[in-house]
């Protein structure tokens, strides 16, 4: 086994290959590529991201001195929560906390993050890697698509996609992978991290394609004069699966 095959980043890439293939081989990815992103859809995406990143970043902060977390703890460069809250305030107004709704699948994802933060902090490595590097890689592309699709004239409402603390995404990803590969893990711990990486990917997919949760939430936020509920649900699920496909497909792990 050569060095690359021993690197944790390469092992995670291998462990999640099947999930990548499954996500990338869907026609629904085209819904995002064609710019079929509506404001209600995007607002609901932000609601889910807020729940996920609240849990992830609170657990990363709490475990920042843990030997598996410390090497990949980059709050100034990567933290997303403040940006998401800025976007939510832009779209929902100053009382956004009272207006946002979160799907059950998102709550399950957040629960998992808090559980491992308490019990197995080394598993946060898998979730941080999956989320942050995916967002960093796909951010600029997705931001431009969202801006054009929703007719936004400036960058307001799109803070989530911007990483002002990262001057070169490619160089930063190299640094991040190097730091992650330096983490010392026992064989059993390493195997658990690899399993958790697959779990992280599946949790992201569940958040983005759960029609019973997301479809219902979409209806509550769309004016009654829009298209019928069935069409809205179909487009909504298509957008979210496309989003997770594009985001997780473009990151060069």
CSV table of C-alpha atoms in Angstrom, one decimal:
chain,number,residue,atom,x,y,z
A,1,UNK,CA,0.0,0.0,0.0
A,2,UNK,CA,1.5,3.3,-1.1
A,3,UNK,CA,1.3,6.5,0.9
A,4,UNK,CA,-1.7,7.9,-0.9
A,5,UNK,CA,-3.7,4.8,-0.1
A,6,UNK,CA,-2.8,5.2,3.5
A,7,UNK,CA,-3.9,8.8,3.6
A,8,UNK,CA,-7.2,9.3,5.4
A,9,UNK,CA,-8.4,11.7,2.7
A,10,UNK,CA,-7.9,9.2,0.0
A,11,UNK,CA,-9.5,6.4,2.1
A,12,UNK,CA,-12.6,8.6,2.6
A,13,UNK,CA,-12.7,9.2,-1.1
A,14,UNK,CA,-12.7,5.5,-1.7
A,15,UNK,CA,-15.2,4.8,1.0
A,16,UNK,CA,-17.7,7.2,-0.4
A,17,UNK,CA,-17.2,6.4,-4.1
A,18,UNK,CA,-20.4,4.4,-4.4
A,19,UNK,CA,-22.4,7.3,-2.9
A,20,UNK,CA,-20.8,9.7,-5.3
A,21,UNK,CA,-21.7,7.5,-8.2
A,22,UNK,CA,-25.3,7.1,-7.1
A,23,UNK,CA,-25.7,10.8,-6.6
A,24,UNK,CA,-24.1,11.8,-9.8
A,25,UNK,CA,-26.1,9.4,-12.0
A,26,UNK,CA,-29.4,11.2,-11.6
A,27,UNK,CA,-31.4,13.2,-14.1
A,28,UNK,CA,-32.4,15.5,-11.3
A,29,UNK,CA,-29.0,17.1,-11.3
A,30,UNK,CA,-30.0,18.8,-14.5
A,31,UNK,CA,-32.6,20.9,-12.6
A,32,UNK,CA,-29.9,22.8,-10.9
A,33,UNK,CA,-27.6,23.0,-13.9
A,34,UNK,CA,-30.5,24.5,-15.9
A,35,UNK,CA,-30.9,27.2,-13.2
A,36,UNK,CA,-34.3,26.0,-11.9
A,37,UNK,CA,-33.7,27.4,-8.4
A,38,UNK,CA,-36.6,29.3,-6.9
A,39,UNK,CA,-36.5,31.7,-3.9
A,40,UNK,CA,-38.7,29.4,-1.7
A,41,UNK,CA,-36.4,26.5,-2.5
A,42,UNK,CA,-33.3,28.4,-1.6
A,43,UNK,CA,-34.8,29.8,1.6
A,44,UNK,CA,-35.6,26.2,2.7
A,45,UNK,CA,-32.1,25.1,1.9
A,46,UNK,CA,-30.8,27.9,4.2
A,47,UNK,CA,-33.0,26.6,7.0
A,48,UNK,CA,-31.5,23.2,6.8
A,49,UNK,CA,-28.0,24.5,6.5
A,50,UNK,CA,-28.5,26.6,9.6
A,51,UNK,CA,-29.6,23.6,11.6
A,52,UNK,CA,-26.7,21.5,10.4
A,53,UNK,CA,-24.0,24.1,10.8
A,54,UNK,CA,-25.2,25.1,14.2
A,55,UNK,CA,-24.7,21.6,15.4
A,56,UNK,CA,-21.4,21.0,13.5
A,57,UNK,CA,-19.7,24.2,14.5
A,58,UNK,CA,-20.8,24.1,18.1
A,59,UNK,CA,-19.4,20.6,18.4
A,60,UNK,CA,-16.2,21.5,16.5
A,61,UNK,CA,-15.8,24.5,18.9
A,62,UNK,CA,-16.4,22.4,21.9
A,63,UNK,CA,-13.9,19.7,20.8
A,64,UNK,CA,-11.3,22.1,19.3
A,65,UNK,CA,-8.6,20.7,21.6
A,66,UNK,CA,-9.3,17.1,20.8
A,67,UNK,CA,-6.3,15.5,19.0
A,68,UNK,CA,-8.4,14.5,16.0
A,69,UNK,CA,-10.2,17.8,15.7
A,70,UNK,CA,-7.5,20.3,16.4
A,71,UNK,CA,-5.5,19.8,13.2
A,72,UNK,CA,-8.6,20.6,11.0
A,73,UNK,CA,-10.1,23.3,13.2
A,74,UNK,CA,-10.2,26.4,10.9
A,75,UNK,CA,-13.0,28.6,12.2
A,76,UNK,CA,-11.8,31.8,10.6
A,77,UNK,CA,-11.5,30.2,7.2
A,78,UNK,CA,-14.4,27.8,7.1
A,79,UNK,CA,-17.2,28.7,9.6
A,80,UNK,CA,-20.5,29.0,7.8
A,81,UNK,CA,-23.0,29.8,10.5
A,82,UNK,CA,-22.6,33.6,10.5
A,83,UNK,CA,-22.9,33.7,6.7
A,84,UNK,CA,-26.0,31.6,6.8
A,85,UNK,CA,-27.6,33.8,9.4
A,86,UNK,CA,-26.8,36.8,7.3
A,87,UNK,CA,-28.6,35.2,4.3
A,88,UNK,CA,-31.6,34.2,6.4
A,89,UNK,CA,-31.9,37.8,7.7
A,90,UNK,CA,-31.8,39.1,4.1
A,91,UNK,CA,-34.6,36.8,2.9
A,92,UNK,CA,-36.7,36.5,6.0
A,93,UNK,CA,-36.1,39.8,7.8
A,94,UNK,CA,-34.8,40.6,11.3
A,95,UNK,CA,-37.3,38.1,12.8
A,96,UNK,CA,-36.0,35.2,10.8
A,97,UNK,CA,-35.6,32.9,13.8
A,98,UNK,CA,-39.3,32.9,14.3
A,99,UNK,CA,-40.1,32.1,10.7
A,100,UNK,CA,-37.7,29.3,9.7
A,101,UNK,CA,-38.7,25.7,9.6
A,102,UNK,CA,-36.5,22.6,9.5
A,103,UNK,CA,-37.3,19.1,8.1
A,104,UNK,CA,-37.2,16.1,10.3
A,105,UNK,CA,-34.3,14.6,8.2
A,106,UNK,CA,-32.3,17.7,9.0
A,107,UNK,CA,-33.0,17.4,12.7
A,108,UNK,CA,-31.8,13.8,12.6
A,109,UNK,CA,-28.6,14.9,10.9
A,110,UNK,CA,-28.0,17.6,13.6
A,111,UNK,CA,-28.7,15.0,16.3
A,112,UNK,CA,-26.1,12.7,14.9
A,113,UNK,CA,-23.5,15.6,14.9
A,114,UNK,CA,-24.3,16.3,18.6
A,115,UNK,CA,-24.2,12.7,19.5
A,116,UNK,CA,-20.7,12.0,18.1
A,117,UNK,CA,-19.5,15.4,19.5
A,118,UNK,CA,-20.3,14.1,22.9
A,119,UNK,CA,-19.3,10.5,22.5
A,120,UNK,CA,-16.8,10.1,19.6
A,121,UNK,CA,-15.3,13.5,18.6
A,122,UNK,CA,-12.9,11.9,16.2
A,123,UNK,CA,-15.9,11.2,13.9
A,124,UNK,CA,-16.4,14.9,13.4
A,125,UNK,CA,-13.5,14.6,11.0
A,126,UNK,CA,-15.7,12.8,8.5
A,127,UNK,CA,-18.5,15.4,8.7
A,128,UNK,CA,-16.3,18.4,8.6
A,129,UNK,CA,-14.5,17.1,5.6
A,130,UNK,CA,-17.6,16.2,3.7
A,131,UNK,CA,-19.4,19.5,4.4
A,132,UNK,CA,-16.7,22.1,4.3
A,133,UNK,CA,-14.6,20.9,1.4
A,134,UNK,CA,-17.8,20.2,-0.6
A,135,UNK,CA,-19.1,23.7,0.1
A,136,UNK,CA,-15.7,25.3,-0.6
A,137,UNK,CA,-15.3,23.5,-3.9
A,138,UNK,CA,-18.8,24.1,-5.2
A,139,UNK,CA,-19.4,27.5,-3.6
A,140,UNK,CA,-18.5,29.8,-6.4
A,141,UNK,CA,-20.3,27.8,-9.1
A,142,UNK,CA,-23.4,27.3,-7.0
A,143,UNK,CA,-23.5,30.9,-6.0
A,144,UNK,CA,-23.5,32.1,-9.5
A,145,UNK,CA,-26.2,29.7,-10.5
A,146,UNK,CA,-28.4,30.7,-7.5
A,147,UNK,CA,-27.8,34.4,-8.2
A,148,UNK,CA,-28.8,34.2,-11.8
A,149,UNK,CA,-31.8,31.8,-11.2
A,150,UNK,CA,-33.3,34.1,-8.5
A,151,UNK,CA,-32.5,37.3,-10.3
A,152,UNK,CA,-30.3,38.7,-7.5
A,153,UNK,CA,-28.4,41.8,-8.6
A,154,UNK,CA,-25.6,41.6,-6.0
A,155,UNK,CA,-24.1,39.2,-3.5
A,156,UNK,CA,-26.6,39.8,-0.7
A,157,UNK,CA,-28.4,36.6,0.2
A,158,UNK,CA,-25.5,34.5,-1.1
A,159,UNK,CA,-23.0,34.8,1.8
A,160,UNK,CA,-23.0,31.1,2.4
A,161,UNK,CA,-21.2,30.5,-0.9
A,162,UNK,CA,-18.4,33.0,-0.1
A,163,UNK,CA,-15.2,32.1,1.8
A,164,UNK,CA,-13.5,35.5,2.3
A,165,UNK,CA,-10.9,33.9,4.6
A,166,UNK,CA,-9.7,31.5,1.9
A,167,UNK,CA,-7.7,33.3,-0.8
A,168,UNK,CA,-7.0,30.1,-2.8
A,169,UNK,CA,-9.5,27.2,-2.4
A,170,UNK,CA,-7.2,24.7,-4.1
A,171,UNK,CA,-4.2,25.6,-1.9
A,172,UNK,CA,-6.4,25.6,1.2
A,173,UNK,CA,-7.8,22.2,0.3
A,174,UNK,CA,-4.3,20.8,0.0
A,175,UNK,CA,-3.5,22.2,3.5
A,176,UNK,CA,-6.7,20.8,4.9
A,177,UNK,CA,-6.0,17.3,3.5
A,178,UNK,CA,-2.5,17.4,4.7
A,179,UNK,CA,-3.7,18.3,8.2
A,180,UNK,CA,-6.3,15.6,8.1
A,181,UNK,CA,-3.8,13.0,7.0
A,182,UNK,CA,-1.6,13.9,9.9
A,183,UNK,CA,-4.2,12.9,12.5
A,184,UNK,CA,-3.1,9.8,14.4
A,185,UNK,CA,-5.9,7.2,14.7
A,186,UNK,CA,-5.9,3.7,15.8
A,187,UNK,CA,-7.0,1.2,13.2
A,188,UNK,CA,-10.5,0.8,14.8
A,189,UNK,CA,-10.9,4.6,15.0
A,190,UNK,CA,-9.9,5.0,11.4
A,191,UNK,CA,-12.4,2.4,10.2
A,192,UNK,CA,-15.1,4.2,12.3
A,193,UNK,CA,-14.2,7.5,10.6
A,194,UNK,CA,-14.5,5.9,7.2
A,195,UNK,CA,-17.9,4.4,8.1
A,196,UNK,CA,-19.0,7.8,9.4
A,197,UNK,CA,-18.0,9.5,6.1
A,198,UNK,CA,-20.4,7.2,4.3
A,199,UNK,CA,-23.0,8.0,7.0
A,200,UNK,CA,-22.4,11.8,6.5
A,201,UNK,CA,-23.0,11.5,2.8
A,202,UNK,CA,-26.2,9.5,3.3
A,203,UNK,CA,-27.4,12.0,5.9
A,204,UNK,CA,-26.8,14.8,3.4
A,205,UNK,CA,-28.8,12.9,0.7
A,206,UNK,CA,-31.7,12.3,3.1
A,207,UNK,CA,-31.9,15.9,4.0
A,208,UNK,CA,-32.0,16.9,0.4
A,209,UNK,CA,-34.4,14.4,-1.0
A,210,UNK,CA,-37.0,13.6,1.7
A,211,UNK,CA,-40.2,14.5,-0.1
A,212,UNK,CA,-42.6,14.0,2.9
A,213,UNK,CA,-40.7,16.6,4.9
A,214,UNK,CA,-39.4,19.0,2.3
A,215,UNK,CA,-42.5,19.0,0.2
A,216,UNK,CA,-44.7,19.9,3.1
A,217,UNK,CA,-42.4,22.7,4.2
A,218,UNK,CA,-42.3,24.1,0.7
A,219,UNK,CA,-46.1,24.4,0.5
A,220,UNK,CA,-46.1,26.5,3.7
A,221,UNK,CA,-43.7,29.1,2.2
A,222,UNK,CA,-45.1,29.4,-1.4
A,223,UNK,CA,-47.9,31.8,-2.2
A,224,UNK,CA,-51.2,30.0,-3.0
A,225,UNK,CA,-51.3,31.5,-6.5
A,226,UNK,CA,-48.3,29.4,-7.6
A,227,UNK,CA,-48.3,26.1,-9.4
A,228,UNK,CA,-50.1,23.2,-7.7
A,229,UNK,CA,-48.5,21.4,-4.8
A,230,UNK,CA,-47.5,18.3,-6.7
A,231,UNK,CA,-45.5,20.2,-9.2
A,232,UNK,CA,-43.9,22.3,-6.4
A,233,UNK,CA,-42.8,19.2,-4.5
A,234,UNK,CA,-41.4,17.6,-7.7
A,235,UNK,CA,-39.3,20.6,-8.5
A,236,UNK,CA,-38.3,21.0,-4.8
A,237,UNK,CA,-37.0,17.5,-4.5
A,238,UNK,CA,-35.2,17.8,-7.8
A,239,UNK,CA,-33.5,21.0,-6.7
A,240,UNK,CA,-32.2,19.5,-3.5
A,241,UNK,CA,-30.9,16.3,-5.0
A,242,UNK,CA,-29.3,18.3,-7.7
A,243,UNK,CA,-27.7,20.5,-5.2
A,244,UNK,CA,-26.2,17.7,-3.2
A,245,UNK,CA,-25.1,16.1,-6.4
A,246,UNK,CA,-23.4,19.2,-7.7
A,247,UNK,CA,-21.8,20.1,-4.4
A,248,UNK,CA,-20.5,16.7,-3.6
A,249,UNK,CA,-19.6,15.9,-7.2
A,250,UNK,CA,-17.4,18.9,-7.9
A,251,UNK,CA,-15.2,18.8,-4.8
A,252,UNK,CA,-11.8,17.4,-5.7
A,253,UNK,CA,-11.0,15.3,-2.7
